[in-house]
C-alpha atoms as a printed R data frame, in Angstrom:
    type eleno elety resid chain resno      x      y      z
1   ATOM     1    CA   MET     A     1 60.282 -6.274  9.972
2   ATOM     2    CA   SER     A     2 56.890 -6.726 11.481
3   ATOM     3    CA   ALA     A     3 58.371 -6.394 14.981
4   ATOM     4    CA   THR     A     4 59.954 -3.016 14.353
5   ATOM     5    CA   THR     A     5 57.186 -1.417 12.322
6   ATOM     6    CA   PRO     A     6 54.844 -0.635 15.252
7   ATOM     7    CA   GLU     A     7 57.657  0.995 17.169
8   ATOM     8    CA   ARG     A     8 58.654  3.191 14.249
9   ATOM     9    CA   THR     A     9 55.028  3.945 13.570
10  ATOM    10    CA   GLY     A    10 54.567  5.020 17.206
11  ATOM    11    CA   VAL     A    11 57.585  7.326 17.051
12  ATOM    12    CA   THR     A    12 56.377  8.830 13.794
13  ATOM    13    CA   THR     A    13 52.891  9.337 15.207
14  ATOM    14    CA   GLN     A    14 54.276 11.062 18.318
15  ATOM    15    CA   ALA     A    15 56.422 13.344 16.173
16  ATOM    16    CA   ILE     A    16 53.448 14.246 14.005
17  ATOM    17    CA   GLU     A    17 51.270 14.932 17.044
18  ATOM    18    CA   GLY     A    18 54.024 17.061 18.615
19  ATOM    19    CA   SER     A    19 54.461 19.113 15.449
20  ATOM    20    CA   GLN     A    20 50.704 19.596 15.197
21  ATOM    21    CA   ALA     A    21 50.605 20.710 18.833
22  ATOM    22    CA   ILE     A    22 53.335 23.241 18.116
23  ATOM    23    CA   ARG     A    23 51.524 24.521 15.030
24  ATOM    24    CA   LEU     A    24 48.168 24.649 16.799
25  ATOM    25    CA   ALA     A    25 49.517 26.299 19.975
26  ATOM    26    CA   PRO     A    26 47.619 29.550 20.612
27  ATOM    27    CA   ASN     A    27 49.469 32.763 19.902
28  ATOM    28    CA   TYR     A    28 49.038 35.252 22.762
29  ATOM    29    CA   TRP     A    29 51.220 38.018 21.349
30  ATOM    30    CA   PRO     A    30 48.326 39.930 19.742
31  ATOM    31    CA   PHE     A    31 46.909 40.312 23.267
32  ATOM    32    CA   VAL     A    32 50.233 41.048 24.985
33  ATOM    33    CA   ILE     A    33 51.562 43.705 22.609
34  ATOM    34    CA   PRO     A    34 48.805 46.296 23.338
35  ATOM    35    CA   ALA     A    35 49.454 45.917 27.067
36  ATOM    36    CA   LEU     A    36 53.200 46.373 26.539
37  ATOM    37    CA   ILE     A    37 52.538 49.477 24.456
38  ATOM    38    CA   VAL     A    38 50.317 50.949 27.179
39  ATOM    39    CA   VAL     A    39 52.877 50.177 29.905
40  ATOM    40    CA   GLY     A    40 55.649 51.699 27.824
41  ATOM    41    CA   ALA     A    41 53.620 54.825 27.062
42  ATOM    42    CA   VAL     A    42 52.310 55.340 30.597
43  ATOM    43    CA   ILE     A    43 55.264 54.229 32.753
44  ATOM    44    CA   VAL     A    44 58.508 53.633 30.864
45  ATOM    45    CA   PHE     A    45 58.474 56.637 28.550
46  ATOM    46    CA   PRO     A    46 57.571 59.268 31.214
47  ATOM    47    CA   TRP     A    47 60.385 58.063 33.495
48  ATOM    48    CA   ALA     A    48 62.877 57.891 30.641
49  ATOM    49    CA   PHE     A    49 61.866 61.398 29.579
50  ATOM    50    CA   THR     A    50 62.116 62.643 33.184
51  ATOM    51    CA   LEU     A    51 65.606 61.165 33.475
52  ATOM    52    CA   TRP     A    52 66.586 62.852 30.213
53  ATOM    53    CA   MET     A    53 65.205 66.223 31.379
54  ATOM    54    CA   SER     A    54 67.088 65.929 34.683
55  ATOM    55    CA   VAL     A    55 70.445 66.124 32.898
56  ATOM    56    CA   ASN     A    56 69.455 69.258 30.998
57  ATOM    57    CA   ARG     A    57 69.371 72.912 31.939
58  ATOM    58    CA   TRP     A    58 65.818 73.688 30.906
59  ATOM    59    CA   THR     A    59 63.605 76.573 31.969
60  ATOM    60    CA   LEU     A    60 60.362 77.136 30.091
61  ATOM    61    CA   GLY     A    61 60.683 80.050 27.699
62  ATOM    62    CA   GLN     A    62 64.448 79.625 27.406
63  ATOM    63    CA   SER     A    63 66.679 77.453 25.291
64  ATOM    64    CA   ARG     A    64 67.610 74.010 26.573
65  ATOM    65    CA   SER     A    65 71.227 72.972 27.110
66  ATOM    66    CA   PHE     A    66 72.930 69.846 28.396
67  ATOM    67    CA   ALA     A    67 73.895 70.146 32.077
68  ATOM    68    CA   GLY     A    68 75.111 66.672 32.978
69  ATOM    69    CA   MET     A    69 75.083 66.172 36.741
70  ATOM    70    CA   GLU     A    70 74.686 69.890 37.500
71  ATOM    71    CA   ASN     A    71 71.080 69.595 38.701
72  ATOM    72    CA   TYR     A    72 71.961 66.700 41.029
73  ATOM    73    CA   LEU     A    73 74.958 68.568 42.461
74  ATOM    74    CA   ARG     A    74 72.669 71.543 42.982
75  ATOM    75    CA   LEU     A    75 70.307 69.338 44.977
76  ATOM    76    CA   ALA     A    76 73.149 68.286 47.269
77  ATOM    77    CA   VAL     A    77 73.642 71.873 48.473
78  ATOM    78    CA   ASP     A    78 69.997 72.973 48.344
79  ATOM    79    CA   GLN     A    79 68.986 73.533 51.967
80  ATOM    80    CA   ARG     A    80 65.336 73.878 50.997
81  ATOM    81    CA   PHE     A    81 65.409 70.447 49.352
82  ATOM    82    CA   TRP     A    82 66.848 68.813 52.483
83  ATOM    83    CA   GLU     A    83 64.231 70.546 54.613
84  ATOM    84    CA   SER     A    84 61.480 69.282 52.311
85  ATOM    85    CA   LEU     A    85 62.941 65.764 52.527
86  ATOM    86    CA   PHE     A    86 62.904 65.998 56.333
87  ATOM    87    CA   HIS     A    87 59.298 67.242 56.260
88  ATOM    88    CA   THR     A    88 58.358 64.369 53.936
89  ATOM    89    CA   LEU     A    89 59.908 61.689 56.145
90  ATOM    90    CA   THR     A    90 58.432 63.236 59.313
91  ATOM    91    CA   TYR     A    91 54.995 63.518 57.779
92  ATOM    92    CA   THR     A    92 55.204 59.960 56.440
93  ATOM    93    CA   PHE     A    93 56.327 58.467 59.754
94  ATOM    94    CA   LEU     A    94 53.586 60.194 61.755
95  ATOM    95    CA   SER     A    95 50.941 59.504 59.099
96  ATOM    96    CA   VAL     A    96 51.779 55.800 59.256
97  ATOM    97    CA   ALA     A    97 52.298 55.390 63.012
98  ATOM    98    CA   ALA     A    98 49.124 57.155 64.182
99  ATOM    99    CA   PRO     A    99 46.652 55.305 61.898
100 ATOM   100    CA   MET     A   100 48.390 52.004 62.627
101 ATOM   101    CA   ILE     A   101 47.941 52.368 66.370
102 ATOM   102    CA   LEU     A   102 44.408 53.749 66.247
103 ATOM   103    CA   GLY     A   103 43.328 51.405 63.463
104 ATOM   104    CA   THR     A   104 44.566 48.342 65.360
105 ATOM   105    CA   VAL     A   105 42.734 49.451 68.506
106 ATOM   106    CA   ALA     A   106 39.564 50.077 66.484
107 ATOM   107    CA   ALA     A   107 39.870 46.640 64.853
108 ATOM   108    CA   LEU     A   108 40.153 44.961 68.256
109 ATOM   109    CA   ILE     A   109 37.055 46.847 69.414
110 ATOM   110    CA   PHE     A   110 34.968 46.056 66.324
111 ATOM   111    CA   ASP     A   111 36.094 42.421 66.366
112 ATOM   112    CA   ALA     A   112 34.103 41.944 69.573
113 ATOM   113    CA   ARG     A   113 30.376 41.270 69.430
114 ATOM   114    CA   PHE     A   114 28.101 44.045 70.700
115 ATOM   115    CA   PRO     A   115 24.812 45.644 69.616
116 ATOM   116    CA   LEU     A   116 24.846 47.847 66.484
117 ATOM   117    CA   ARG     A   117 28.364 46.703 65.607
118 ATOM   118    CA   GLY     A   118 27.631 46.657 61.867
119 ATOM   119    CA   LEU     A   119 26.143 50.169 61.922
120 ATOM   120    CA   LEU     A   120 29.070 51.592 63.857
121 ATOM   121    CA   ARG     A   121 31.526 49.957 61.471
122 ATOM   122    CA   GLY     A   122 29.801 51.680 58.576
123 ATOM   123    CA   VAL     A   123 29.942 55.040 60.316
124 ATOM   124    CA   PHE     A   124 33.618 54.533 61.188
125 ATOM   125    CA   VAL     A   125 34.694 53.948 57.563
126 ATOM   126    CA   MET     A   126 32.824 56.967 56.167
127 ATOM   127    CA   PRO     A   127 35.828 59.384 56.326
128 ATOM   128    CA   MET     A   128 37.725 57.109 53.953
129 ATOM   129    CA   MET     A   129 35.062 57.657 51.275
130 ATOM   130    CA   ALA     A   130 35.412 61.451 51.172
131 ATOM   131    CA   THR     A   131 37.568 63.145 48.534
132 ATOM   132    CA   PRO     A   132 40.847 64.567 49.934
133 ATOM   133    CA   VAL     A   133 40.236 68.124 48.676
134 ATOM   134    CA   ALA     A   134 36.798 68.266 50.297
135 ATOM   135    CA   VAL     A   135 38.302 66.929 53.525
136 ATOM   136    CA   ALA     A   136 41.034 69.561 53.342
137 ATOM   137    CA   LEU     A   137 38.564 72.423 52.903
138 ATOM   138    CA   VAL     A   138 36.397 71.272 55.818
139 ATOM   139    CA   TRP     A   139 39.370 70.846 58.139
140 ATOM   140    CA   THR     A   140 40.808 74.209 57.080
141 ATOM   141    CA   MET     A   141 37.631 75.868 58.343
142 ATOM   142    CA   MET     A   142 37.780 73.810 61.539
143 ATOM   143    CA   PHE     A   143 41.417 74.874 62.082
144 ATOM   144    CA   HIS     A   144 40.639 78.601 61.749
145 ATOM   145    CA   PRO     A   145 42.097 80.403 64.821
146 ATOM   146    CA   GLN     A   146 39.055 82.641 65.363
147 ATOM   147    CA   LEU     A   147 36.123 80.926 63.648
148 ATOM   148    CA   GLY     A   148 37.140 77.292 63.843
149 ATOM   149    CA   VAL     A   149 35.119 74.814 65.881
150 ATOM   150    CA   LEU     A   150 38.240 73.155 67.322
151 ATOM   151    CA   ASN     A   151 39.333 76.243 69.226
152 ATOM   152    CA   TYR     A   152 35.757 76.706 70.424
153 ATOM   153    CA   LEU     A   153 35.773 73.175 71.846
154 ATOM   154    CA   LEU     A   154 39.138 73.832 73.495
155 ATOM   155    CA   SER     A   155 37.764 76.999 75.083
156 ATOM   156    CA   LEU     A   156 35.024 74.944 76.742
157 ATOM   157    CA   VAL     A   157 37.652 73.094 78.781
158 ATOM   158    CA   GLY     A   158 39.810 76.138 79.473
159 ATOM   159    CA   ILE     A   159 42.537 75.499 76.867
160 ATOM   160    CA   PRO     A   160 43.757 78.610 75.002
161 ATOM   161    CA   PRO     A   161 43.175 78.745 71.224
162 ATOM   162    CA   GLN     A   162 45.767 77.148 68.975
163 ATOM   163    CA   GLU     A   163 47.076 78.327 65.613
164 ATOM   164    CA   TRP     A   164 47.029 74.830 64.107
165 ATOM   165    CA   ILE     A   165 48.064 74.988 60.423
166 ATOM   166    CA   PHE     A   166 48.936 78.688 60.739
167 ATOM   167    CA   ASN     A   167 51.924 78.020 63.013
168 ATOM   168    CA   ALA     A   168 55.191 76.482 61.820
169 ATOM   169    CA   ASN     A   169 55.483 74.335 64.949
170 ATOM   170    CA   THR     A   170 52.026 72.766 64.721
171 ATOM   171    CA   VAL     A   171 51.330 72.641 60.997
172 ATOM   172    CA   ILE     A   172 52.704 69.146 60.326
173 ATOM   173    CA   PRO     A   173 50.990 67.559 63.392
174 ATOM   174    CA   SER     A   174 47.763 69.237 62.299
175 ATOM   175    CA   LEU     A   175 48.088 67.825 58.771
176 ATOM   176    CA   VAL     A   176 48.880 64.416 60.234
177 ATOM   177    CA   ALA     A   177 45.677 64.642 62.303
178 ATOM   178    CA   VAL     A   178 43.671 65.092 59.106
179 ATOM   179    CA   GLU     A   179 45.483 62.196 57.431
180 ATOM   180    CA   THR     A   180 44.897 60.035 60.503
181 ATOM   181    CA   TRP     A   181 41.194 60.892 60.644
182 ATOM   182    CA   GLN     A   182 40.690 59.904 57.012
183 ATOM   183    CA   TRP     A   183 42.812 56.751 56.750
184 ATOM   184    CA   THR     A   184 42.534 55.074 60.146
185 ATOM   185    CA   PRO     A   185 39.423 53.210 58.856
186 ATOM   186    CA   LEU     A   186 41.526 51.635 56.097
187 ATOM   187    CA   VAL     A   187 43.956 50.195 58.641
188 ATOM   188    CA   MET     A   188 41.019 49.039 60.727
189 ATOM   189    CA   LEU     A   189 39.542 47.103 57.798
190 ATOM   190    CA   ILE     A   190 42.867 45.412 56.976
191 ATOM   191    CA   VAL     A   191 43.530 44.421 60.585
192 ATOM   192    CA   LEU     A   192 39.919 43.333 61.001
193 ATOM   193    CA   GLY     A   193 40.380 40.946 58.092
194 ATOM   194    CA   GLY     A   194 43.459 39.557 59.818
195 ATOM   195    CA   LEU     A   195 41.603 39.060 63.070
196 ATOM   196    CA   ALA     A   196 38.851 37.188 61.239
197 ATOM   197    CA   SER     A   197 41.421 34.662 59.969
198 ATOM   198    CA   VAL     A   198 43.034 34.045 63.360
199 ATOM   199    CA   PRO     A   199 42.191 30.579 64.780
200 ATOM   200    CA   ARG     A   200 40.467 30.519 68.181
201 ATOM   201    CA   GLU     A   201 42.061 27.356 69.587
202 ATOM   202    CA   PRO     A   202 45.296 28.994 70.810
203 ATOM   203    CA   PHE     A   203 43.279 31.586 72.742
204 ATOM   204    CA   GLU     A   204 41.201 28.913 74.403
205 ATOM   205    CA   SER     A   205 44.371 27.120 75.479
206 ATOM   206    CA   ALA     A   206 45.841 30.412 76.733
207 ATOM   207    CA   GLU     A   207 42.736 31.096 78.828
208 ATOM   208    CA   ILE     A   208 43.004 27.648 80.364
209 ATOM   209    CA   ASP     A   209 46.659 28.371 81.216
210 ATOM   210    CA   GLY     A   210 45.634 31.626 82.903
211 ATOM   211    CA   ALA     A   211 46.882 34.194 80.355
212 ATOM   212    CA   ASN     A   212 45.274 37.621 80.678
213 ATOM   213    CA   ALA     A   213 44.005 39.792 77.819
214 ATOM   214    CA   TRP     A   214 47.302 41.677 77.363
215 ATOM   215    CA   GLN     A   215 49.348 38.464 77.272
216 ATOM   216    CA   GLN     A   216 47.010 36.963 74.690
217 ATOM   217    CA   PHE     A   217 47.334 40.076 72.532
218 ATOM   218    CA   ARG     A   218 51.116 40.319 72.954
219 ATOM   219    CA   TYR     A   219 52.018 36.682 72.361
220 ATOM   220    CA   LEU     A   220 49.154 35.410 70.191
221 ATOM   221    CA   THR     A   221 47.149 38.104 68.410
222 ATOM   222    CA   LEU     A   222 50.011 40.424 67.467
223 ATOM   223    CA   PRO     A   223 52.282 37.760 65.900
224 ATOM   224    CA   MET     A   224 49.346 36.244 63.996
225 ATOM   225    CA   ILE     A   225 48.195 39.527 62.470
226 ATOM   226    CA   ALA     A   226 51.744 40.757 61.780
227 ATOM   227    CA   PRO     A   227 51.487 40.046 58.006
228 ATOM   228    CA   PHE     A   228 48.306 42.111 57.822
229 ATOM   229    CA   LEU     A   229 49.909 44.910 59.809
230 ATOM   230    CA   MET     A   230 52.811 44.995 57.349
231 ATOM   231    CA   ILE     A   231 50.390 45.206 54.430
232 ATOM   232    CA   ALA     A   232 48.739 48.179 56.125
233 ATOM   233    CA   VAL     A   233 52.145 49.780 56.764
234 ATOM   234    CA   ILE     A   234 53.132 49.410 53.097
235 ATOM   235    CA   ILE     A   235 49.852 50.867 51.835
236 ATOM   236    CA   ARG     A   236 49.930 53.764 54.286
237 ATOM   237    CA   THR     A   237 53.593 54.519 53.534
238 ATOM   238    CA   ILE     A   238 52.889 54.718 49.812
239 ATOM   239    CA   ASP     A   239 49.877 56.976 50.405
240 ATOM   240    CA   ALA     A   240 51.752 59.269 52.797
241 ATOM   241    CA   LEU     A   241 54.823 59.591 50.568
242 ATOM   242    CA   LYS     A   242 52.767 60.692 47.592
243 ATOM   243    CA   SER     A   243 50.418 62.896 49.612
244 ATOM   244    CA   PHE     A   244 49.918 66.180 47.801
245 ATOM   245    CA   ASP     A   245 46.273 67.212 47.586
246 ATOM   246    CA   ILE     A   246 45.554 67.625 51.309
247 ATOM   247    CA   ILE     A   247 48.795 69.509 51.991
248 ATOM   248    CA   TYR     A   248 48.483 71.775 48.978
249 ATOM   249    CA   ALA     A   249 44.806 72.524 49.561
250 ATOM   250    CA   MET     A   250 45.346 73.376 53.232
251 ATOM   251    CA   THR     A   251 48.742 75.098 53.436
252 ATOM   252    CA   GLN     A   252 50.436 75.180 49.991
253 ATOM   253    CA   GLY     A   253 53.555 74.220 51.933
254 ATOM   254    CA   GLY     A   254 53.256 77.078 54.415
255 ATOM   255    CA   PRO     A   255 53.484 78.918 56.652
256 ATOM   256    CA   GLY     A   256 56.686 79.782 54.839
257 ATOM   257    CA   THR     A   257 58.103 76.375 53.993
258 ATOM   258    CA   ALA     A   258 57.191 74.677 57.299
259 ATOM   259    CA   SER     A   259 54.989 72.028 55.640
260 ATOM   260    CA   GLU     A   260 56.668 71.902 52.256
261 ATOM   261    CA   THR     A   261 57.226 68.256 51.349
262 ATOM   262    CA   ILE     A   262 59.182 67.097 48.318
263 ATOM   263    CA   ASN     A   263 55.966 66.835 46.309
264 ATOM   264    CA   ILE     A   264 55.080 70.471 47.051
265 ATOM   265    CA   TYR     A   265 58.638 71.717 46.422
266 ATOM   266    CA   LEU     A   266 58.834 69.734 43.183
267 ATOM   267    CA   TYR     A   267 55.506 71.152 42.024
268 ATOM   268    CA   ASN     A   268 56.525 74.717 42.823
269 ATOM   269    CA   THR     A   269 59.894 74.284 41.135
270 ATOM   270    CA   ALA     A   270 58.511 72.829 37.920
271 ATOM   271    CA   PHE     A   271 55.189 74.654 37.549
272 ATOM   272    CA   SER     A   272 55.654 77.916 39.479
273 ATOM   273    CA   TYR     A   273 59.320 78.655 38.766
274 ATOM   274    CA   TYR     A   274 59.269 76.701 35.455
275 ATOM   275    CA   ASP     A   275 62.624 75.088 36.210
276 ATOM   276    CA   ILE     A   276 61.841 71.795 34.479
277 ATOM   277    CA   GLY     A   277 65.376 70.364 34.583
278 ATOM   278    CA   TYR     A   278 65.859 70.919 38.297
279 ATOM   279    CA   GLY     A   279 62.364 69.659 39.095
280 ATOM   280    CA   SER     A   280 63.032 66.501 37.064
281 ATOM   281    CA   ALA     A   281 66.244 65.840 38.985
282 ATOM   282    CA   MET     A   282 64.276 66.224 42.198
283 ATOM   283    CA   ALA     A   283 61.712 63.709 40.944
284 ATOM   284    CA   VAL     A   284 64.451 61.190 40.123
285 ATOM   285    CA   VAL     A   285 66.022 61.508 43.580
286 ATOM   286    CA   PHE     A   286 62.618 61.204 45.227
287 ATOM   287    CA   PHE     A   287 61.966 58.071 43.171
288 ATOM   288    CA   ILE     A   288 65.231 56.576 44.464
289 ATOM   289    CA   VAL     A   289 64.163 57.365 48.038
290 ATOM   290    CA   ILE     A   290 60.829 55.623 47.437
291 ATOM   291    CA   ILE     A   291 62.585 52.569 45.979
292 ATOM   292    CA   ALA     A   292 64.866 52.373 49.039
293 ATOM   293    CA   LEU     A   293 61.936 52.609 51.455
294 ATOM   294    CA   SER     A   294 60.001 50.038 49.449
295 ATOM   295    CA   PHE     A   295 62.942 47.634 49.587
296 ATOM   296    CA   ILE     A   296 63.131 48.001 53.370
297 ATOM   297    CA   LEU     A   297 59.386 47.454 53.743
298 ATOM   298    CA   LEU     A   298 59.470 44.380 51.528
299 ATOM   299    CA   MET     A   299 62.262 42.905 53.632
300 ATOM   300    CA   LEU     A   300 60.205 43.508 56.766
301 ATOM   301    CA   ARG     A   301 57.192 42.027 54.992
302 ATOM   302    CA   GLN     A   302 59.117 38.806 54.336
303 ATOM   303    CA   ARG     A   303 60.148 38.559 57.976
304 ATOM   304    CA   SER     A   304 56.549 38.996 59.143
305 ATOM   305    CA   GLN     A   305 55.286 35.932 57.269
306 ATOM   306    CA   TRP     A   306 53.708 33.167 59.267
307 ATOM   307    CA   ILE     A   307 56.111 30.373 60.173
308 ATOM   308    CA   GLY     A   308 54.798 26.925 59.355
309 ATOM   309    CA   VAL     A   309 55.232 23.706 61.251
310 ATOM   310    CA   GLU     A   310 58.334 22.808 59.259
311 ATOM   311    CA   GLY     A   311 59.873 26.245 59.850
312 ATOM   312    CA   LYS     A   312 59.346 27.425 56.251
């Protein structure tokens, strides 16, 4: 009896302590529920409502009727939609590639030690702090064919004036130039952070082996900062895909529809032509395109991770 009592007492004590721990466990639901309500109201409900509107024939001022897949079938044969998709992808590709190249070069320059480096870094990142609409208005004046300062500078070196955003062939490159001017500093800061984390020992060994500057960049620097480059690519892709304010403030999608991206076409369809159902279907398709691009970028992001000693 006396031999088994302590054991039973220990089991009983553990059970009591476990039940008390369960009863005294903190309840986090009062803190989680408000966040879930906010997420549902801000994210889930708008997308569910957009999906519901996309399957309806709904023009403001007229009665609504169920349309099924009619709006999506209409998108498939809408030449203007496919042109806007092409403009969006072209604008996104150029707005990512140009800042990536220039930002990486700027990061390599500012990573070196030279006088007034801190001051020049501060000056270089100033365009990123300006509001997009203000940037658009300033660049619109600079792009003016007769009064713009850019054509004046070109005339000093004997180059004829350009039409910039007023020509269908040059409007997207001109808009990309504005995007590049404003967001190259962001890429520079991300890459600069990557360069600061790169160890110096491999470069010292490479110098001893006789590797030149290009070989060190190609085989050492570039692979080591690849994860940071992918982060910059993802951020810039998201920004370029959703770009609206600069394009709308400078061209409104013109001349004609030469710079009309999906965002501009969607806005005009829903808020100028008041075709809410068709505009909602366009938003759903655009969301699918963004999800597909995000999936591709995330796969590339996984492949750009550093490889450890054990190959993991």
